[in-house]
């Protein structure tokens, strides 16, 4: 079976007009060139070169091979140049799936970064609940995803980047004879479970997380209203219909404006992990690879700079300065 190297050798022999000049041009031993030509002739079942007083010339079959070999080599060169250029300046469409709450934080800075660094990449961001986004990953409808929780399944690689704190919150005015800590105090999960709660419906990632905690603590959640929209949950709580649990960042603006009160949850504290997901079953294109890196960088930067309230980086921060080694005090000489 011929390969590109044999074609390159054959073209060089014809263009140089002799095996010796071709060997010098290619920096290959002449016997090796002769062996390659004999192997190709054996594969094709016909002579390809003939020696004449003017040097080595192609036979009729050799001329046919020469024509095709030059086309193949030109295409190979174009492919190499295009691939190298594509690596240096990635292009194409990249599809990213994110939950709506993360999209509100991530979309604008990430799109801006992609446009500035890789103008030939078209980034499409689709928003949905984590469960739907995971399904999109399985069906290859998105190339990358940001997920709440890890996708423990074959074909999807997830990288845990952040932890996001959840907070219990309520209206400014008390609801009935409520018993809650003073502002700044924490509330136990067991006490939270007894309050009239407005939560996302079953099947929603946040509701499933809270149900798991309730089961672990052997308590029942006193859910009075099921509604998936964070905006509707906050509006209902603001109107005094109940309390809820949402990520710190989702309620930060309303708390700062004095429209909601919020309390940290303890015994246990509740947080959820944020993962960056990519395909583990197929190679990533250059465009997808660079967007993956930019998404990681942007998520970490948003957290470092305090734009993602209530989030913290998991593990050592790659941009944190290394801790200084403790210095031993100078030893004293015995008096």
mmCIF file of C-alpha atoms in Angstrom:
data_model
loop_
_atom_site.group_PDB
_atom_site.id
_atom_site.type_symbol
_atom_site.label_atom_id
_atom_site.label_comp_id
_atom_site.label_asym_id
_atom_site.label_seq_id
_atom_site.Cartn_x
_atom_site.Cartn_y
_atom_site.Cartn_z
ATOM 1 C CA UNK A 1 0.000 0.000 0.000
ATOM 2 C CA UNK A 2 1.509 3.315 -1.051
ATOM 3 C CA UNK A 3 1.968 6.118 1.437
ATOM 4 C CA UNK A 4 2.705 9.828 1.092
ATOM 5 C CA UNK A 5 6.415 9.305 1.688
ATOM 6 C CA UNK A 6 6.725 6.881 -1.229
ATOM 7 C CA UNK A 7 4.874 9.307 -3.484
ATOM 8 C CA UNK A 8 7.181 12.123 -2.416
ATOM 9 C CA UNK A 9 10.237 9.990 -3.144
ATOM 10 C CA UNK A 10 8.893 8.992 -6.557
ATOM 11 C CA UNK A 11 8.160 12.600 -7.575
ATOM 12 C CA UNK A 12 11.628 13.712 -6.426
ATOM 13 C CA UNK A 13 13.341 10.995 -8.508
ATOM 14 C CA UNK A 14 11.460 12.048 -11.641
ATOM 15 C CA UNK A 15 12.001 15.766 -11.052
ATOM 16 C CA UNK A 16 15.708 15.372 -10.220
ATOM 17 C CA UNK A 17 16.244 12.960 -13.114
ATOM 18 C CA UNK A 18 18.372 10.484 -11.175
ATOM 19 C CA UNK A 19 18.370 8.410 -8.020
ATOM 20 C CA UNK A 20 21.608 9.966 -6.775
ATOM 21 C CA UNK A 21 20.429 13.570 -7.089
ATOM 22 C CA UNK A 22 17.060 12.663 -5.552
ATOM 23 C CA UNK A 23 18.838 10.950 -2.642
ATOM 24 C CA UNK A 24 20.924 14.080 -2.061
ATOM 25 C CA UNK A 25 17.862 16.341 -2.351
ATOM 26 C CA UNK A 26 15.810 14.245 0.059
ATOM 27 C CA UNK A 27 18.777 13.418 2.310
ATOM 28 C CA UNK A 28 17.921 9.763 2.045
ATOM 29 C CA UNK A 29 20.255 6.872 1.243
ATOM 30 C CA UNK A 30 20.080 5.903 -2.440
ATOM 31 C CA UNK A 31 19.470 2.188 -1.731
ATOM 32 C CA UNK A 32 16.439 3.179 0.363
ATOM 33 C CA UNK A 33 15.004 5.126 -2.583
ATOM 34 C CA UNK A 34 15.521 2.191 -4.905
ATOM 35 C CA UNK A 35 13.813 -0.120 -2.425
ATOM 36 C CA UNK A 36 10.768 2.168 -2.140
ATOM 37 C CA UNK A 37 10.404 2.331 -5.931
ATOM 38 C CA UNK A 38 10.648 -1.452 -6.251
ATOM 39 C CA UNK A 39 8.000 -1.882 -3.549
ATOM 40 C CA UNK A 40 5.603 0.490 -5.330
ATOM 41 C CA UNK A 41 6.211 -1.244 -8.666
ATOM 42 C CA UNK A 42 5.516 -4.586 -7.005
ATOM 43 C CA UNK A 43 2.269 -3.250 -5.507
ATOM 44 C CA UNK A 44 1.094 -1.867 -8.862
ATOM 45 C CA UNK A 45 2.429 -4.758 -10.930
ATOM 46 C CA UNK A 46 4.165 -2.575 -13.524
ATOM 47 C CA UNK A 47 7.466 -0.710 -14.034
ATOM 48 C CA UNK A 48 7.316 2.986 -13.220
ATOM 49 C CA UNK A 49 10.779 4.261 -14.166
ATOM 50 C CA UNK A 50 13.152 3.632 -17.028
ATOM 51 C CA UNK A 51 16.822 4.614 -17.374
ATOM 52 C CA UNK A 52 17.717 6.581 -20.518
ATOM 53 C CA UNK A 53 20.853 8.457 -21.644
ATOM 54 C CA UNK A 54 19.177 11.596 -20.313
ATOM 55 C CA UNK A 55 18.614 10.021 -16.900
ATOM 56 C CA UNK A 56 15.628 8.419 -15.188
ATOM 57 C CA UNK A 57 12.237 8.970 -16.826
ATOM 58 C CA UNK A 58 8.752 7.703 -16.008
ATOM 59 C CA UNK A 59 7.147 4.950 -18.005
ATOM 60 C CA UNK A 60 3.597 5.417 -19.289
ATOM 61 C CA UNK A 61 2.291 3.999 -16.015
ATOM 62 C CA UNK A 62 4.843 6.127 -14.161
ATOM 63 C CA UNK A 63 3.549 9.283 -15.867
ATOM 64 C CA UNK A 64 0.023 8.454 -14.699
ATOM 65 C CA UNK A 65 1.285 7.933 -11.169
ATOM 66 C CA UNK A 66 3.313 11.160 -11.366
ATOM 67 C CA UNK A 67 0.227 13.175 -12.300
ATOM 68 C CA UNK A 68 -1.834 11.773 -9.460
ATOM 69 C CA UNK A 69 1.063 11.921 -7.009
ATOM 70 C CA UNK A 70 1.501 15.637 -7.599
ATOM 71 C CA UNK A 71 -2.219 16.253 -7.054
ATOM 72 C CA UNK A 72 -2.176 14.181 -3.876
ATOM 73 C CA UNK A 73 0.919 15.946 -2.564
ATOM 74 C CA UNK A 74 -0.572 19.359 -3.318
ATOM 75 C CA UNK A 75 -3.754 18.439 -1.464
ATOM 76 C CA UNK A 76 -1.706 17.109 1.424
ATOM 77 C CA UNK A 77 0.227 20.384 1.588
ATOM 78 C CA UNK A 78 -3.000 22.397 1.519
ATOM 79 C CA UNK A 79 -4.425 20.230 4.308
ATOM 80 C CA UNK A 80 -1.298 20.707 6.427
ATOM 81 C CA UNK A 81 -1.380 24.472 5.952
ATOM 82 C CA UNK A 82 -5.101 24.662 6.674
ATOM 83 C CA UNK A 83 -4.767 22.557 9.810
ATOM 84 C CA UNK A 84 -1.817 24.591 11.077
ATOM 85 C CA UNK A 85 -3.638 27.817 10.303
ATOM 86 C CA UNK A 86 -6.804 26.486 11.923
ATOM 87 C CA UNK A 87 -4.829 25.682 15.064
ATOM 88 C CA UNK A 88 -3.325 29.176 15.151
ATOM 89 C CA UNK A 89 -6.611 30.893 14.309
ATOM 90 C CA UNK A 90 -9.463 28.488 15.204
ATOM 91 C CA UNK A 91 -12.730 28.882 13.348
ATOM 92 C CA UNK A 92 -16.192 27.342 13.313
ATOM 93 C CA UNK A 93 -19.269 27.041 15.493
ATOM 94 C CA UNK A 94 -19.131 25.989 19.135
ATOM 95 C CA UNK A 95 -22.333 25.142 21.031
ATOM 96 C CA UNK A 96 -22.403 25.642 24.803
ATOM 97 C CA UNK A 97 -25.262 24.618 27.088
ATOM 98 C CA UNK A 98 -25.685 26.365 30.458
ATOM 99 C CA UNK A 99 -28.345 26.631 33.178
ATOM 100 C CA UNK A 100 -30.141 29.972 33.043
ATOM 101 C CA UNK A 101 -28.727 31.232 36.348
ATOM 102 C CA UNK A 102 -25.184 30.570 35.158
ATOM 103 C CA UNK A 103 -25.921 31.995 31.723
ATOM 104 C CA UNK A 104 -26.814 35.325 33.340
ATOM 105 C CA UNK A 105 -23.314 35.474 34.835
ATOM 106 C CA UNK A 106 -21.225 33.741 32.182
ATOM 107 C CA UNK A 107 -22.696 34.547 28.766
ATOM 108 C CA UNK A 108 -21.633 38.166 28.253
ATOM 109 C CA UNK A 109 -18.020 37.910 29.495
ATOM 110 C CA UNK A 110 -17.457 34.615 27.670
ATOM 111 C CA UNK A 111 -18.923 35.808 24.369
ATOM 112 C CA UNK A 112 -16.839 38.982 24.672
ATOM 113 C CA UNK A 113 -13.654 36.991 25.325
ATOM 114 C CA UNK A 114 -14.306 34.678 22.368
ATOM 115 C CA UNK A 115 -14.987 37.604 20.031
ATOM 116 C CA UNK A 116 -11.806 39.390 21.094
ATOM 117 C CA UNK A 117 -9.453 36.406 20.973
ATOM 118 C CA UNK A 118 -10.978 34.184 18.295
ATOM 119 C CA UNK A 119 -13.135 36.292 15.951
ATOM 120 C CA UNK A 120 -13.593 33.372 13.532
ATOM 121 C CA UNK A 121 -15.406 31.305 16.164
ATOM 122 C CA UNK A 122 -19.190 31.602 16.412
ATOM 123 C CA UNK A 123 -20.282 30.779 19.954
ATOM 124 C CA UNK A 124 -23.892 29.677 20.456
ATOM 125 C CA UNK A 125 -25.153 29.551 24.041
ATOM 126 C CA UNK A 126 -28.329 27.612 24.840
ATOM 127 C CA UNK A 127 -29.964 27.801 28.283
ATOM 128 C CA UNK A 128 -31.977 25.119 30.052
ATOM 129 C CA UNK A 129 -32.069 23.144 33.281
ATOM 130 C CA UNK A 130 -29.042 20.939 33.952
ATOM 131 C CA UNK A 131 -31.012 17.765 33.232
ATOM 132 C CA UNK A 132 -31.907 18.929 29.739
ATOM 133 C CA UNK A 133 -28.354 20.135 29.095
ATOM 134 C CA UNK A 134 -26.991 16.736 30.075
ATOM 135 C CA UNK A 135 -29.374 15.157 27.567
ATOM 136 C CA UNK A 136 -28.089 17.571 24.915
ATOM 137 C CA UNK A 137 -24.558 16.406 25.688
ATOM 138 C CA UNK A 138 -25.588 12.768 25.257
ATOM 139 C CA UNK A 139 -27.224 13.567 21.916
ATOM 140 C CA UNK A 140 -24.237 15.720 20.832
ATOM 141 C CA UNK A 141 -26.517 18.721 20.375
ATOM 142 C CA UNK A 142 -24.000 20.819 22.319
ATOM 143 C CA UNK A 143 -20.211 20.581 22.334
ATOM 144 C CA UNK A 144 -19.649 21.854 25.868
ATOM 145 C CA UNK A 145 -21.775 22.384 28.947
ATOM 146 C CA UNK A 146 -21.750 23.881 32.406
ATOM 147 C CA UNK A 147 -23.613 21.586 34.784
ATOM 148 C CA UNK A 148 -24.735 21.531 38.383
ATOM 149 C CA UNK A 149 -23.338 18.245 39.600
ATOM 150 C CA UNK A 150 -21.177 15.634 37.955
ATOM 151 C CA UNK A 151 -22.267 13.542 34.970
ATOM 152 C CA UNK A 152 -21.198 10.046 35.969
ATOM 153 C CA UNK A 153 -21.545 8.389 32.606
ATOM 154 C CA UNK A 154 -19.433 7.076 29.786
ATOM 155 C CA UNK A 155 -18.678 9.509 27.005
ATOM 156 C CA UNK A 156 -18.845 12.730 29.037
ATOM 157 C CA UNK A 157 -15.883 14.229 30.856
ATOM 158 C CA UNK A 158 -16.638 16.664 33.687
ATOM 159 C CA UNK A 159 -14.289 18.944 35.584
ATOM 160 C CA UNK A 160 -15.383 20.276 38.974
ATOM 161 C CA UNK A 161 -14.491 23.968 39.171
ATOM 162 C CA UNK A 162 -16.655 25.716 41.756
ATOM 163 C CA UNK A 163 -18.900 25.280 44.764
ATOM 164 C CA UNK A 164 -21.928 27.564 45.059
ATOM 165 C CA UNK A 165 -23.560 28.286 48.422
ATOM 166 C CA UNK A 166 -27.339 28.070 48.823
ATOM 167 C CA UNK A 167 -29.236 30.436 51.099
ATOM 168 C CA UNK A 168 -32.593 30.407 52.867
ATOM 169 C CA UNK A 169 -34.488 33.639 52.250
ATOM 170 C CA UNK A 170 -37.797 35.286 53.004
ATOM 171 C CA UNK A 171 -39.775 38.513 52.626
ATOM 172 C CA UNK A 172 -38.909 41.688 54.466
ATOM 173 C CA UNK A 173 -42.075 41.438 56.574
ATOM 174 C CA UNK A 174 -42.537 38.470 58.844
ATOM 175 C CA UNK A 175 -44.995 35.760 57.864
ATOM 176 C CA UNK A 176 -47.301 35.027 60.786
ATOM 177 C CA UNK A 177 -45.502 33.883 63.927
ATOM 178 C CA UNK A 178 -42.263 33.075 62.172
ATOM 179 C CA UNK A 179 -39.312 32.000 64.228
ATOM 180 C CA UNK A 180 -36.109 32.805 62.384
ATOM 181 C CA UNK A 181 -32.689 33.936 63.556
ATOM 182 C CA UNK A 182 -31.786 37.587 63.780
ATOM 183 C CA UNK A 183 -30.204 39.093 60.655
ATOM 184 C CA UNK A 184 -26.725 37.681 60.217
ATOM 185 C CA UNK A 185 -27.523 34.504 62.116
ATOM 186 C CA UNK A 186 -27.684 31.018 60.610
ATOM 187 C CA UNK A 187 -30.641 28.642 60.458
ATOM 188 C CA UNK A 188 -30.511 24.860 60.639
ATOM 189 C CA UNK A 189 -31.718 22.731 57.755
ATOM 190 C CA UNK A 190 -34.178 20.986 60.074
ATOM 191 C CA UNK A 191 -35.746 24.364 60.895
ATOM 192 C CA UNK A 192 -35.783 25.361 57.212
ATOM 193 C CA UNK A 193 -37.692 22.181 56.366
ATOM 194 C CA UNK A 194 -40.549 23.210 58.688
ATOM 195 C CA UNK A 195 -41.066 26.625 57.058
ATOM 196 C CA UNK A 196 -43.652 27.129 54.266
ATOM 197 C CA UNK A 197 -41.420 26.657 51.224
ATOM 198 C CA UNK A 198 -41.721 27.724 47.596
ATOM 199 C CA UNK A 199 -39.377 25.479 45.621
ATOM 200 C CA UNK A 200 -38.732 24.199 42.098
ATOM 201 C CA UNK A 201 -40.750 21.117 41.219
ATOM 202 C CA UNK A 202 -39.550 17.533 41.489
ATOM 203 C CA UNK A 203 -37.079 16.661 38.753
ATOM 204 C CA UNK A 204 -35.425 20.066 38.973
ATOM 205 C CA UNK A 205 -31.771 19.738 39.969
ATOM 206 C CA UNK A 206 -32.063 22.070 42.959
ATOM 207 C CA UNK A 207 -35.199 20.339 44.256
ATOM 208 C CA UNK A 208 -33.541 16.934 43.915
ATOM 209 C CA UNK A 209 -30.540 18.198 45.896
ATOM 210 C CA UNK A 210 -32.773 19.508 48.686
ATOM 211 C CA UNK A 211 -34.764 16.265 48.737
ATOM 212 C CA UNK A 212 -31.539 14.288 49.165
ATOM 213 C CA UNK A 213 -30.545 16.467 52.107
ATOM 214 C CA UNK A 214 -34.002 16.099 53.643
ATOM 215 C CA UNK A 215 -33.820 12.322 53.313
ATOM 216 C CA UNK A 216 -30.355 12.299 54.841
ATOM 217 C CA UNK A 217 -31.574 14.432 57.765
ATOM 218 C CA UNK A 218 -34.781 12.357 58.026
ATOM 219 C CA UNK A 219 -37.041 15.389 57.693
ATOM 220 C CA UNK A 220 -39.832 16.318 55.277
ATOM 221 C CA UNK A 221 -39.794 19.551 53.312
ATOM 222 C CA UNK A 222 -42.913 21.653 53.921
ATOM 223 C CA UNK A 223 -43.348 22.633 50.272
ATOM 224 C CA UNK A 224 -46.483 24.708 49.656
ATOM 225 C CA UNK A 225 -45.835 25.881 46.068
ATOM 226 C CA UNK A 226 -43.879 24.246 43.234
ATOM 227 C CA UNK A 227 -42.552 26.600 40.559
ATOM 228 C CA UNK A 228 -39.384 26.178 38.515
ATOM 229 C CA UNK A 229 -38.673 29.802 37.599
ATOM 230 C CA UNK A 230 -36.270 31.529 39.981
ATOM 231 C CA UNK A 231 -37.848 34.865 39.069
ATOM 232 C CA UNK A 232 -41.313 33.650 40.016
ATOM 233 C CA UNK A 233 -40.007 32.115 43.238
ATOM 234 C CA UNK A 234 -38.482 35.447 44.274
ATOM 235 C CA UNK A 235 -41.655 37.342 43.369
ATOM 236 C CA UNK A 236 -43.837 34.973 45.409
ATOM 237 C CA UNK A 237 -41.491 35.224 48.386
ATOM 238 C CA UNK A 238 -41.391 39.021 48.093
ATOM 239 C CA UNK A 239 -45.207 39.029 48.239
ATOM 240 C CA UNK A 240 -45.036 37.132 51.527
ATOM 241 C CA UNK A 241 -46.408 33.782 50.334
ATOM 242 C CA UNK A 242 -43.539 31.758 51.750
ATOM 243 C CA UNK A 243 -39.794 31.183 51.958
ATOM 244 C CA UNK A 244 -37.325 29.533 49.643
ATOM 245 C CA UNK A 245 -33.774 28.326 49.066
ATOM 246 C CA UNK A 246 -31.750 29.575 46.113
ATOM 247 C CA UNK A 247 -28.106 30.235 45.247
ATOM 248 C CA UNK A 248 -26.609 33.267 46.975
ATOM 249 C CA UNK A 249 -25.950 34.993 43.657
ATOM 250 C CA UNK A 250 -29.582 34.596 42.531
ATOM 251 C CA UNK A 251 -30.896 36.722 45.410
ATOM 252 C CA UNK A 252 -27.944 39.066 46.029
ATOM 253 C CA UNK A 253 -29.485 42.049 44.222
ATOM 254 C CA UNK A 254 -32.843 41.809 46.041
ATOM 255 C CA UNK A 255 -31.093 41.426 49.405
ATOM 256 C CA UNK A 256 -28.896 44.466 48.686
ATOM 257 C CA UNK A 257 -32.011 46.460 47.730
ATOM 258 C CA UNK A 258 -33.717 45.530 50.997
ATOM 259 C CA UNK A 259 -36.472 43.541 49.262
ATOM 260 C CA UNK A 260 -35.534 40.164 50.765
ATOM 261 C CA UNK A 261 -33.912 38.803 53.919
ATOM 262 C CA UNK A 262 -31.548 35.867 53.749
ATOM 263 C CA UNK A 263 -29.836 33.484 56.175
ATOM 264 C CA UNK A 264 -26.966 30.994 55.822
ATOM 265 C CA UNK A 265 -28.003 27.367 56.301
ATOM 266 C CA UNK A 266 -26.117 25.167 58.740
ATOM 267 C CA UNK A 267 -26.300 21.634 60.125
ATOM 268 C CA UNK A 268 -25.545 20.934 57.348
ATOM 269 C CA UNK A 269 -24.527 23.832 55.123
ATOM 270 C CA UNK A 270 -25.767 23.292 51.571
ATOM 271 C CA UNK A 271 -23.861 23.983 48.385
ATOM 272 C CA UNK A 272 -23.771 22.557 44.908
ATOM 273 C CA UNK A 273 -20.870 21.952 42.565
ATOM 274 C CA UNK A 274 -20.402 23.509 39.143
ATOM 275 C CA UNK A 275 -18.799 21.308 36.486
ATOM 276 C CA UNK A 276 -17.485 22.042 33.013
ATOM 277 C CA UNK A 277 -18.396 19.179 30.672
ATOM 278 C CA UNK A 278 -16.987 18.074 27.327
ATOM 279 C CA UNK A 279 -17.135 14.972 25.182
ATOM 280 C CA UNK A 280 -14.899 12.067 26.147
ATOM 281 C CA UNK A 281 -15.977 9.906 23.199
ATOM 282 C CA UNK A 282 -14.828 12.059 20.297
ATOM 283 C CA UNK A 283 -11.856 14.382 19.719
ATOM 284 C CA UNK A 284 -12.466 18.069 20.327
ATOM 285 C CA UNK A 285 -11.989 20.463 17.446
ATOM 286 C CA UNK A 286 -9.529 23.294 17.922
ATOM 287 C CA UNK A 287 -12.418 25.750 18.216
ATOM 288 C CA UNK A 288 -14.107 23.667 20.926
ATOM 289 C CA UNK A 289 -10.799 23.225 22.774
ATOM 290 C CA UNK A 290 -10.060 26.943 22.958
ATOM 291 C CA UNK A 291 -13.630 27.780 24.032
ATOM 292 C CA UNK A 292 -13.367 25.092 26.725
ATOM 293 C CA UNK A 293 -10.243 26.808 28.027
ATOM 294 C CA UNK A 294 -11.848 30.253 27.846
ATOM 295 C CA UNK A 295 -14.977 29.033 29.659
ATOM 296 C CA UNK A 296 -12.819 27.608 32.446
ATOM 297 C CA UNK A 297 -10.796 30.822 32.647
ATOM 298 C CA UNK A 298 -13.912 33.014 32.674
ATOM 299 C CA UNK A 299 -15.676 30.987 35.376
ATOM 300 C CA UNK A 300 -12.627 31.182 37.628
ATOM 301 C CA UNK A 301 -12.121 34.901 36.953
ATOM 302 C CA UNK A 302 -15.757 35.697 37.778
ATOM 303 C CA UNK A 303 -15.286 33.959 41.118
ATOM 304 C CA UNK A 304 -11.909 35.531 41.905
ATOM 305 C CA UNK A 305 -13.216 39.021 41.173
ATOM 306 C CA UNK A 306 -16.322 38.572 43.319
ATOM 307 C CA UNK A 307 -18.790 38.805 40.434
ATOM 308 C CA UNK A 308 -20.184 35.350 41.258
ATOM 309 C CA UNK A 309 -21.429 35.956 44.780
ATOM 310 C CA UNK A 310 -21.438 32.863 46.969
ATOM 311 C CA UNK A 311 -19.153 30.813 44.709
ATOM 312 C CA UNK A 312 -15.682 29.560 45.594
ATOM 313 C CA UNK A 313 -12.980 27.827 43.608
ATOM 314 C CA UNK A 314 -12.530 24.122 44.295
ATOM 315 C CA UNK A 315 -8.981 23.091 45.143
ATOM 316 C CA UNK A 316 -5.903 25.276 44.705
ATOM 317 C CA UNK A 317 -6.408 28.366 42.572
ATOM 318 C CA UNK A 318 -3.957 28.162 39.635
ATOM 319 C CA UNK A 319 -3.403 31.930 39.851
ATOM 320 C CA UNK A 320 -2.873 32.124 43.613
ATOM 321 C CA UNK A 321 0.714 32.849 44.637
ATOM 322 C CA UNK A 322 2.441 29.848 46.184
ATOM 323 C CA UNK A 323 2.482 29.785 49.949
ATOM 324 C CA UNK A 324 5.756 30.898 51.461
ATOM 325 C CA UNK A 325 7.701 28.205 53.212
ATOM 326 C CA UNK A 326 8.104 28.871 56.921
ATOM 327 C CA UNK A 327 11.598 29.960 57.781
ATOM 328 C CA UNK A 328 13.357 28.293 60.648
ATOM 329 C CA UNK A 329 14.657 30.685 63.307
ATOM 330 C CA UNK A 330 18.437 30.924 63.428
ATOM 331 C CA UNK A 331 19.947 28.388 65.757
ATOM 332 C CA UNK A 332 21.559 29.625 68.911
ATOM 333 C CA UNK A 333 25.028 28.633 69.769
ATOM 334 C CA UNK A 334 25.449 27.020 73.129
ATOM 335 C CA UNK A 335 26.749 29.456 75.668
#
